[in-house]
C-alpha atoms as one frame of an Amber mdcrd trajectory, in Angstrom:
protein
  23.215 -32.007-103.843  26.835 -31.930-104.359  26.904 -28.349-103.713  25.097
 -28.848-100.255  27.529 -31.842 -99.451  30.500 -29.543-100.251  29.065 -26.810
 -97.966  28.483 -29.283 -95.121  32.167 -30.666 -95.408  33.364 -27.104 -95.314
  31.371 -26.268 -92.076  32.422 -29.676 -90.480  36.169 -28.989 -91.308  36.116
 -25.431 -90.124  34.200 -26.421 -86.836  36.781 -29.357 -86.411  39.911 -27.018
 -86.759  38.209 -24.292 -84.320  37.661 -27.130 -81.878  41.094 -28.526 -82.267
  42.766 -25.386 -81.839  40.699 -24.553 -78.726  40.886 -27.954 -77.059  44.714
 -27.987 -77.595  45.325 -24.367 -76.370  47.366 -24.279 -73.130  48.053 -21.555
 -70.634  51.746 -21.716 -71.645  51.001 -20.731 -75.047  50.206 -17.080 -73.870
  53.737 -16.378 -72.854  55.479 -18.879 -75.358  57.702 -16.171 -76.642  58.389
 -14.111 -73.226  61.863 -14.041 -71.931  62.433 -15.507 -68.555  62.305 -13.677
 -65.182  65.482 -13.076 -63.149  65.725 -14.043 -59.511  66.185 -10.352 -58.219
  62.616  -8.925 -59.924  60.647 -12.173 -58.854  62.163 -12.449 -55.363  59.473
 -10.298 -53.668  56.506 -12.407 -55.210  56.511 -15.295 -52.614  57.152 -12.974
 -49.839  53.945 -10.854 -50.560  51.944 -13.955 -51.116  52.787 -14.960 -47.727
  51.681 -11.614 -46.573  48.351 -11.903 -48.083  47.879 -15.190 -46.640  48.755
 -13.626 -43.313  45.509 -11.439 -43.672  43.216 -14.758 -43.256  45.004 -15.461
 -39.879  42.830 -14.138 -36.816  46.034 -14.407 -34.820  49.586 -14.298 -36.348
  51.306 -15.425 -33.096  48.993 -18.436 -33.149  48.632 -19.130 -36.902  46.119
 -21.861 -38.106  46.871 -21.960 -41.811  50.748 -22.006 -41.938  52.178 -22.287
 -45.659  55.126 -24.553 -46.081  58.138 -22.797 -44.220  55.619 -20.302 -42.253
  54.858 -16.795 -42.910  58.567 -15.619 -42.218  57.337 -12.466 -40.706  57.587
 -10.678 -37.315  54.111 -10.096 -35.590  55.709  -7.198 -33.987  55.910  -5.392
 -37.271  52.167  -5.596 -37.909  50.985  -2.069 -37.602  47.425  -2.734 -38.334
  44.869  -5.636 -38.975  41.495  -4.415 -40.317  38.740  -7.127 -40.660  35.245
  -6.993 -42.269  33.479  -5.627 -39.106  35.928  -2.580 -39.331  35.736  -2.066
 -42.950  31.864  -2.036 -43.053  31.744  -3.751 -46.403  33.733  -0.924 -48.151
  36.862  -2.964 -48.601  38.170  -6.394 -48.244  40.165  -7.042 -45.096  43.975
  -5.857 -45.111  46.939  -5.794 -43.209  49.410  -3.065 -42.887  53.107  -4.348
 -42.263  56.508  -2.747 -42.085  59.114  -4.819 -43.450  62.391  -3.496 -41.970
  64.435  -6.272 -43.294  63.374  -5.332 -46.946  62.940  -1.776 -46.269  59.160
  -1.715 -47.192  55.718  -0.591 -46.156  53.214  -3.197 -47.291  49.486  -3.003
 -47.515  48.294  -6.596 -48.116  44.653  -7.193 -49.283  42.935 -10.510 -49.239
  40.713 -11.774 -51.917  37.167 -12.473 -52.464  35.193 -14.178 -49.955  32.161
 -16.130 -51.386  30.292 -15.999 -47.782  30.487 -12.323 -47.649  27.625 -10.119
 -49.241  29.706  -6.924 -49.192  32.175  -8.338 -51.729  29.483  -9.207 -54.243
  28.238  -5.665 -53.759  31.583  -4.184 -54.507  32.052  -6.342 -57.720  28.509
  -5.610 -58.847  28.983  -2.011 -58.677  30.095  -1.530 -62.238  28.741  -1.252
 -65.646  30.875  -1.613 -68.962  32.373   1.922 -69.692  30.788   3.497 -66.355
  33.842   4.660 -64.593  36.308   6.936 -66.244  39.792   7.685 -64.527  42.972
   9.098 -65.516  42.456   9.053 -69.114  41.081   5.515 -69.062  38.444   3.231
 -67.538  38.584   1.423 -64.320  36.084  -0.767 -62.279  33.935   1.361 -60.555
  33.428  -0.646 -57.286  37.233  -1.340 -56.858  37.951   2.511 -57.414  35.362
   3.330 -54.481  36.998   0.738 -52.427  40.718   1.953 -52.993  39.550   5.693
 -52.133  37.820   4.484 -49.005  40.966   2.639 -47.918  43.062   5.508 -48.434
  40.726   7.855 -46.647  41.114   5.531 -43.579  44.786   4.872 -43.823  46.628
   7.769 -45.738  47.847   9.395 -42.512  49.018   5.982 -41.060  51.102   5.342
 -44.392  52.412   8.988 -44.282  53.412   8.581 -40.480  55.208   5.408 -41.454
  56.815   6.794 -44.642  58.366   9.791 -42.588  59.181   7.761 -39.434  61.376
   5.425 -41.782  63.356   8.145 -43.183  61.350   8.379 -46.244  63.125   5.881
 -48.192  61.101   2.568 -47.730  59.293   1.243 -50.737  55.473   1.568 -50.519
  53.974  -1.951 -51.732  50.328  -2.570 -52.301  49.624  -6.332 -52.629  46.459
  -8.236 -53.058  44.848 -11.258 -54.445  41.879 -11.686 -56.818  39.609  -9.010
 -55.597  42.185  -7.509 -53.475  44.331  -7.154 -56.451  42.035  -4.817 -58.210
  41.889  -2.652 -55.277  45.621  -2.760 -54.780  46.242  -1.935 -58.441  43.885
   1.282 -58.506  45.581   2.149 -54.943  48.902   2.211 -56.667  47.680   4.260
 -59.501  46.154   7.094 -57.218  49.375   7.142 -55.033  51.592   7.525 -58.065
  49.565  10.470 -59.192  49.358  12.029 -55.670  52.276  10.821 -53.713  52.782
  14.344 -52.344  49.579  13.740 -50.043  51.711  10.890 -48.369  54.716  12.655
 -47.537  56.159  13.018 -51.053  56.383   9.382 -52.113  57.991   9.188 -55.606
  56.883   6.962 -58.212  60.045   4.819 -58.058  59.164   3.983 -54.363  55.766
   2.687 -55.255  55.148  -0.829 -56.287  52.102  -3.151 -56.619  51.959  -6.923
 -56.827  48.527  -8.104 -58.216  48.491 -11.641 -57.637  45.858 -13.578 -59.718
  44.697 -10.257 -60.969  41.398  -8.920 -61.867  40.727  -7.122 -64.917  40.355
  -3.654 -63.445  41.501  -1.090 -65.972  41.584  -0.364 -69.426  44.566  -1.267
 -71.894  46.301   2.450 -71.913  46.301   2.419 -68.071  47.522  -1.134 -67.815
  50.440  -0.340 -70.016  51.100   3.100 -68.702  51.622   1.777 -65.064  53.726
  -1.377 -66.022  56.623   0.002 -64.400  54.618   0.104 -61.104  52.116  -2.768
 -61.084  53.340  -6.454 -61.458  50.738  -9.079 -62.276  51.335 -12.755 -61.152
  49.537 -15.474 -63.057  49.633 -19.265 -62.559  49.352 -21.194 -65.657  45.724
 -21.340 -66.491  44.159 -19.054 -64.029  40.670 -18.064 -65.563  40.194 -14.478
 -63.952  42.964 -12.479 -65.863  41.928 -14.188 -69.161  38.123 -13.479 -68.868
  36.745 -10.437 -70.456  33.338 -10.871 -69.029  32.844  -8.278 -66.428  33.697
  -9.359 -62.685  30.203  -9.005 -61.724  29.149 -11.409 -64.211  31.878 -14.040
 -63.488  30.782 -14.084 -59.730  27.010 -14.114 -60.532  27.881 -17.438 -62.339
  30.460 -18.656 -59.965  28.792 -22.152 -59.526  28.278 -22.818 -63.017  31.763
 -21.271 -64.093  32.735 -23.957 -66.663  29.569 -23.147 -68.744  30.264 -19.618
 -68.525  33.970 -20.086 -69.533  32.964 -22.055 -72.487  30.287 -19.510 -73.804
  32.893 -16.726 -73.558  35.554 -18.876 -75.505  33.070 -19.258 -78.190  31.868
 -15.862 -78.200  35.286 -14.275 -78.265  36.143 -16.763 -81.291  34.112 -14.519
 -83.655  35.376 -10.965 -82.315  38.366  -9.603 -84.281  41.628  -8.791 -82.304
  41.595  -5.177 -83.472  37.961  -4.535 -82.374  38.936  -5.649 -78.840  41.941
  -3.286 -78.816  39.981  -0.353 -80.083  37.379  -0.828 -77.570  38.400   1.868
 -74.704  36.034   0.425 -72.232  37.404  -3.038 -72.134  39.375  -3.885 -69.077
  42.667  -5.620 -68.703  44.811  -7.391 -66.096  47.102  -4.268 -64.907  51.002
  -3.830 -65.389  53.941  -6.154 -66.357  52.853  -9.786 -66.554  54.673 -12.574
 -64.553  53.407 -16.039 -65.814  54.374 -19.252 -63.999  54.357 -22.109 -66.097
  54.275 -25.777 -64.811  52.314 -27.869 -67.019  52.877 -28.957 -70.765  50.714
 -29.998 -73.576  49.528 -33.730 -73.369  51.822 -34.302 -70.279  50.692 -35.453
 -67.004  51.548 -33.995 -63.626  53.195 -30.745 -62.690  56.977 -29.846 -63.945
  59.502 -27.562 -62.365  58.020 -24.090 -62.818  59.576 -21.578 -64.744  58.667
 -17.685 -64.885  58.193 -15.504 -68.073  57.712 -11.958 -68.146  56.837  -9.228
 -70.469  54.420  -6.073 -71.120  52.124  -7.420 -73.730  49.993  -5.078 -75.378
  48.110  -7.087 -78.092  47.724 -10.734 -77.078  47.425  -9.895 -73.262  45.907
 -13.137 -71.869  42.940 -12.826 -74.206  42.262 -16.598 -74.678  40.273 -18.842
 -72.172  41.841 -21.991 -71.336  39.559 -25.098 -71.351  41.501 -26.831 -68.549
  40.415 -28.423 -65.352  42.755 -26.372 -63.457  41.239 -22.928 -64.323  40.061
 -22.373 -60.805  42.727 -24.263 -58.841  45.378 -21.928 -60.352  43.486 -19.183
 -59.069  44.243 -20.085 -55.384  46.748 -17.890 -53.373  48.068 -21.025 -51.627
  49.031 -22.795 -54.651  50.339 -19.627 -56.315  52.727 -18.929 -53.214  53.700
 -22.437 -53.382  54.760 -22.367 -56.956  56.175 -19.080 -56.808  58.596 -20.203
 -54.114  59.455 -23.229 -56.007  60.279 -21.275 -59.194  62.332 -18.831 -57.110
  64.806 -21.498 -55.799  64.903 -22.894 -59.197  66.032 -19.587 -60.652  68.546
 -18.902 -57.893  70.094 -22.250 -58.552  70.225 -21.950 -62.196  71.561 -18.394
 -61.987  74.424 -19.550 -59.403  75.641 -22.254 -61.977  75.367 -20.014 -65.081
  76.671 -16.614 -63.535  79.362 -14.981 -65.805  79.114 -11.470 -64.671  79.087
  -9.626 -61.263  75.749  -9.626 -59.732  75.713  -5.803 -59.386  76.356  -5.530
 -63.196  73.726  -8.127 -63.895  71.125  -6.109 -61.813  71.923  -2.960 -63.571
  71.523  -4.350 -66.771  68.308  -5.919 -66.022  67.049  -2.592 -64.707  67.884
  -0.978 -67.817  66.211  -3.623 -69.966  63.101  -3.379 -68.071  62.891   0.404
 -68.483  63.377  -0.184 -72.141  60.543  -2.825 -72.446  58.209  -0.349 -70.725
  59.012   2.350 -73.418  58.717  -0.132 -76.071  55.264  -1.190 -74.750  54.171
   2.287 -74.571  55.236   3.067 -78.156  53.659  -0.026 -79.465  50.276   0.992
 -77.872  50.524   4.139 -79.616  51.259   2.552 -82.884  48.468   0.107 -82.591
  45.920   3.276 -81.945  44.966   2.021 -78.512  42.481   4.866 -77.304  44.138
   7.541 -75.245  47.483   5.648 -75.081  50.415   7.806 -73.955  54.073   8.075
 -75.046  56.960   7.604 -72.739  57.465  11.217 -72.705  54.041  11.735 -71.148
  54.866   9.163 -68.397  58.116  10.830 -67.632  56.874  14.207 -67.614  53.387
  14.391 -66.114  53.612  17.776 -64.664  53.242  19.605 -67.779  49.944  17.768
 -68.470  48.703  18.214 -64.920  49.274  21.921 -64.874  47.053  22.198 -68.122
  44.328  20.056 -66.297  44.485  22.030 -63.089  43.992  25.283 -64.993  40.701
  24.331 -66.232  37.326  25.642 -64.736  36.427  24.088 -61.464  33.099  23.081
 -63.045  34.867  20.268 -64.705  35.668  18.622 -61.282  32.057  17.754 -60.286
  32.384  14.123 -60.739  33.636  12.949 -57.055  30.122  12.014 -56.359  30.483
   9.384 -59.026  33.332   7.806 -57.222  32.328   8.070 -53.529  28.966   8.098
 -51.829  28.218   9.817 -48.536  28.001   6.300 -46.664  31.535   5.659 -47.567
  32.972   9.256 -46.501  35.548   9.072 -43.659  34.723  10.773 -40.152  37.512
  13.412 -39.863  39.882  12.911 -42.793  42.894  15.143 -43.147  43.382  14.372
 -46.672  40.042  14.206 -48.557  40.838  11.448 -51.278  37.602  12.056 -53.149
  38.754  15.708 -53.631  42.048  14.588 -54.650  40.539  12.272 -57.511  38.603
  14.980 -58.792  41.874  16.263 -60.640  41.941  12.722 -62.551  38.181  12.689
 -63.354  36.514  15.502 -65.637  33.024  16.607 -66.966  32.699  18.951 -69.790
  30.510  22.201 -69.787  27.405  19.982 -70.674  27.858  17.892 -67.771  28.925
  14.891 -69.673  32.055  12.757 -68.455  35.020  12.980 -70.632  38.599  11.523
 -70.289  41.514  13.521 -69.554  43.258  14.187 -72.866  40.644  12.877 -74.873
  41.518  12.448 -78.471  38.672  10.228 -79.731  35.160   9.233 -79.072  34.551
   5.894 -77.580  33.640   3.324 -79.953
């Protein structure tokens, strides 16, 4: 009797401890040890958020959904607006904008439309570990959407790049569903910038706002110098390891799903998560906007923290009433703008060195953080992780891959079906993608530079 009572006490205490830790876990805990972002590196974020919001407008000259302060863009610089009727369900609506003030060519992609069946079809076109790409895994539907968009717009982007002196930055930006498409677009262009007129890696950037988990951990870290993920406090999407297709199947009972995922992941060791090469993550460098504190009411002046985490990469679901509202692009734009103003005011008060010197020092520290993250991924035995030398000298690896028999390049049909092929493409991006996806002689898909079998 005493033994059974003792066991019951242990179980009750253990469950109480778990419940306390889960209920007191807040979104700010994910980035508690991260350093603050600087105004220079965070400055583009509110601007790209406004461009993404502009995709929702049917007429930018007579806007209906103005954010605070307006869109602050010139409608004459909008090169192209593409709607659902024009994408035919292959991609979310997007906008191409040439920002001459900031010397940027921007492709802004909207988020999920709950009323559009085509968006659900895009999300559901994936299974865990189904799509291998560039030495890792990505979401199959998002990859197909990115390839379709490049097939349609690569000539436009190439023309804009050349017309503007080949020195503008090429920026991909997206929210939610669009963030996944934008991230994979950036990866493709980084690897094949020569197809767009010779765009170098240093001129390609991506801003994934409220990012979807769209690529494996090795890719998320590898492209952290290109992709920047922006997360507002408790946003559920970058924290939910459940596949996107399952999340949006359960969108109308999302709290139940999040609680079940939270309970399940409690019993999965961290090492097992890291060793699973098929597990998808939010991509790139993280910018976490924090505006609420534990057991405090209301919103506080937002602060922005940044890092390139490898382990502990937004792995914990936050049980909060703000998990869905923090996913909204309107709230993110508003809080990002507030945070930027606060950073500028604080920086002006505490400045001790010349701005140019500060900027150079920060660029060096960003480069070092990326190298450190790559090396940490290798030390943690992340499947297919690459070193900083591999990122800096990709040509040597690419030459080895291109010398392989052409039989290994038969996987384009996995990416792009006949319905999604362009009518008269000058650059066939499904053919280009073959270089990043391989089959062995038995016909089985294998990763580039594969060193371990998937576990």
